[in-house]
Amino acid sequence: MANMNRVFLAGNLTRDPEIRYTQAGKAIADLTLAVNRRYKTSSGEAKEDVCFVNVVAWERQAELAGEYLRKGSSVLIEGALRLDQWETNGEKRSRLRVVADRIQFLDRLKRSEVGDAPENSAAHEPAAPAGESEPLPPSGEKADADNLPF
């Protein structure tokens, strides 16, 4: 029997990422993502449902989320579902959440934020929408802030 546990979600953060660290110094980010679904009922009435999804990111993904994401940020999350189970005061508890393997920032940086970004932040820049990507300067060259593709 084949098994697969892969999740792709696109939505907006409902709050700023909460960053904490393990005793070993590994970063952990807790995110809540709102994913909207629009549809029409059989009578033609437009409806919208919102699904709130808890997401956890680890290490570098967590640090980048804490540094660049805020409430309302648009993101694409790729990861896997995980069921956490524990007991509190004799009561069994559980929660299903997504463990993020990859977080893609979908918002474009504002020109004022570009100057504050680290020089080697090309790997962390938000993705351009499909069909709008422009080539970045060759590796090792610094981009002029007035000539950035966003």
XYZ file of C-alpha atoms in Angstrom:
150
model
C 0.000 0.000 0.000
C 1.367 3.396 -0.996
C 1.551 6.208 1.551
C 1.862 9.942 1.049
C 1.691 12.824 3.499
C 2.180 16.068 1.562
C 0.352 19.364 2.042
C 0.380 22.541 -0.072
C -1.484 25.555 1.321
C -1.664 29.161 0.162
C -3.184 31.773 2.427
C -2.565 34.680 4.780
C -1.161 34.713 8.300
C -3.742 35.563 10.954
C -1.100 36.857 13.396
C 2.622 37.562 13.585
C 4.768 34.401 13.811
C 5.584 33.346 17.369
C 9.248 32.384 17.612
C 10.752 30.374 20.455
C 13.892 28.274 20.911
C 14.539 24.776 22.212
C 17.104 24.217 24.960
C 19.481 23.146 22.191
C 19.013 26.552 20.509
C 16.854 25.440 17.559
C 14.295 28.016 16.406
C 10.602 27.091 16.237
C 7.930 29.299 14.633
C 4.214 28.841 15.231
C 2.029 30.263 12.454
C -1.710 30.312 11.847
C -2.784 30.393 8.233
C -6.213 31.400 6.936
C -7.123 29.646 3.690
C -10.251 30.954 1.917
C -12.489 28.880 -0.318
C -15.065 30.628 -2.497
C -17.893 28.700 -4.112
C -21.480 28.975 -5.308
C -24.349 27.038 -3.809
C -26.771 25.083 -5.986
C -29.052 28.138 -5.868
C -26.233 30.333 -7.262
C -25.498 32.171 -4.001
C -21.825 33.098 -3.530
C -20.334 31.698 -0.312
C -16.936 31.754 1.333
C -15.468 29.405 3.926
C -12.292 30.056 5.865
C -10.138 27.234 7.162
C -7.624 28.098 9.887
C -4.541 25.884 9.863
C -1.820 25.697 12.519
C 1.681 25.467 11.054
C 5.028 24.879 12.730
C 8.395 25.655 11.109
C 11.820 24.716 12.410
C 15.348 26.105 12.334
C 16.173 28.407 9.384
C 12.580 28.422 8.050
C 11.432 29.541 11.518
C 14.046 32.295 11.730
C 13.142 33.643 8.272
C 9.426 33.552 9.105
C 10.048 35.570 12.264
C 12.202 38.074 10.415
C 10.130 38.662 7.265
C 6.503 37.649 7.917
C 3.767 39.575 9.699
C 0.030 39.304 10.225
C -1.605 39.372 6.777
C 1.474 38.118 4.895
C 0.648 35.861 1.938
C 2.544 32.579 1.947
C 2.678 29.203 0.259
C 3.397 26.404 2.717
C 4.693 22.984 1.686
C 4.875 20.361 4.392
C 3.323 17.330 6.035
C 0.481 16.728 8.483
C 1.360 15.675 12.017
C -0.964 14.605 14.816
C 0.305 15.663 18.252
C -1.201 13.815 21.222
C -0.691 14.452 24.942
C -2.449 14.226 28.278
C -3.199 17.156 30.596
C -4.701 16.530 34.039
C -5.852 13.078 32.952
C -7.573 14.449 29.839
C -6.347 13.249 26.466
C -5.716 16.063 24.002
C -4.689 16.181 20.348
C -4.154 18.596 17.499
C -3.482 18.236 13.803
C -1.029 20.700 12.295
C 1.271 21.147 9.324
C 5.017 20.823 9.757
C 6.436 23.189 7.138
C 9.297 21.956 5.002
C 9.215 25.097 2.869
C 7.649 28.529 3.234
C 7.474 30.692 0.134
C 6.799 34.389 0.700
C 4.225 35.587 -1.819
C 4.193 39.306 -0.938
C 6.563 41.604 -2.755
C 8.966 43.687 -0.675
C 8.266 47.405 -0.640
C 11.065 49.564 -2.059
C 11.707 51.011 1.437
C 12.293 47.482 2.789
C 14.828 46.576 0.091
C 17.530 48.779 1.618
C 17.087 47.045 4.974
C 17.371 43.527 3.543
C 20.648 41.654 4.033
C 22.974 41.674 1.006
C 22.659 37.909 0.542
C 18.880 37.865 0.874
C 18.182 36.776 -2.718
C 17.218 33.314 -1.448
C 14.647 34.865 0.882
C 13.016 37.301 -1.511
C 9.325 36.832 -2.225
C 8.539 34.992 -5.423
C 7.231 36.952 -8.370
C 3.786 35.893 -9.547
C 3.783 33.443 -12.453
C 4.830 35.062 -15.685
C 6.356 38.128 -13.998
C 9.774 36.819 -12.998
C 12.737 38.873 -14.124
C 16.369 37.756 -14.079
C 18.438 38.706 -11.040
C 21.992 40.030 -11.448
C 24.676 37.332 -11.759
C 25.925 35.890 -8.491
C 28.465 38.139 -6.824
C 27.133 41.369 -8.389
C 25.261 43.787 -6.176
C 21.917 44.965 -7.514
C 21.274 48.686 -7.714
C 18.147 49.431 -5.618
C 16.672 51.472 -8.509
C 16.992 48.546 -10.923
C 15.447 45.800 -8.793
C 12.730 43.780 -10.573
C 10.089 44.644 -7.952
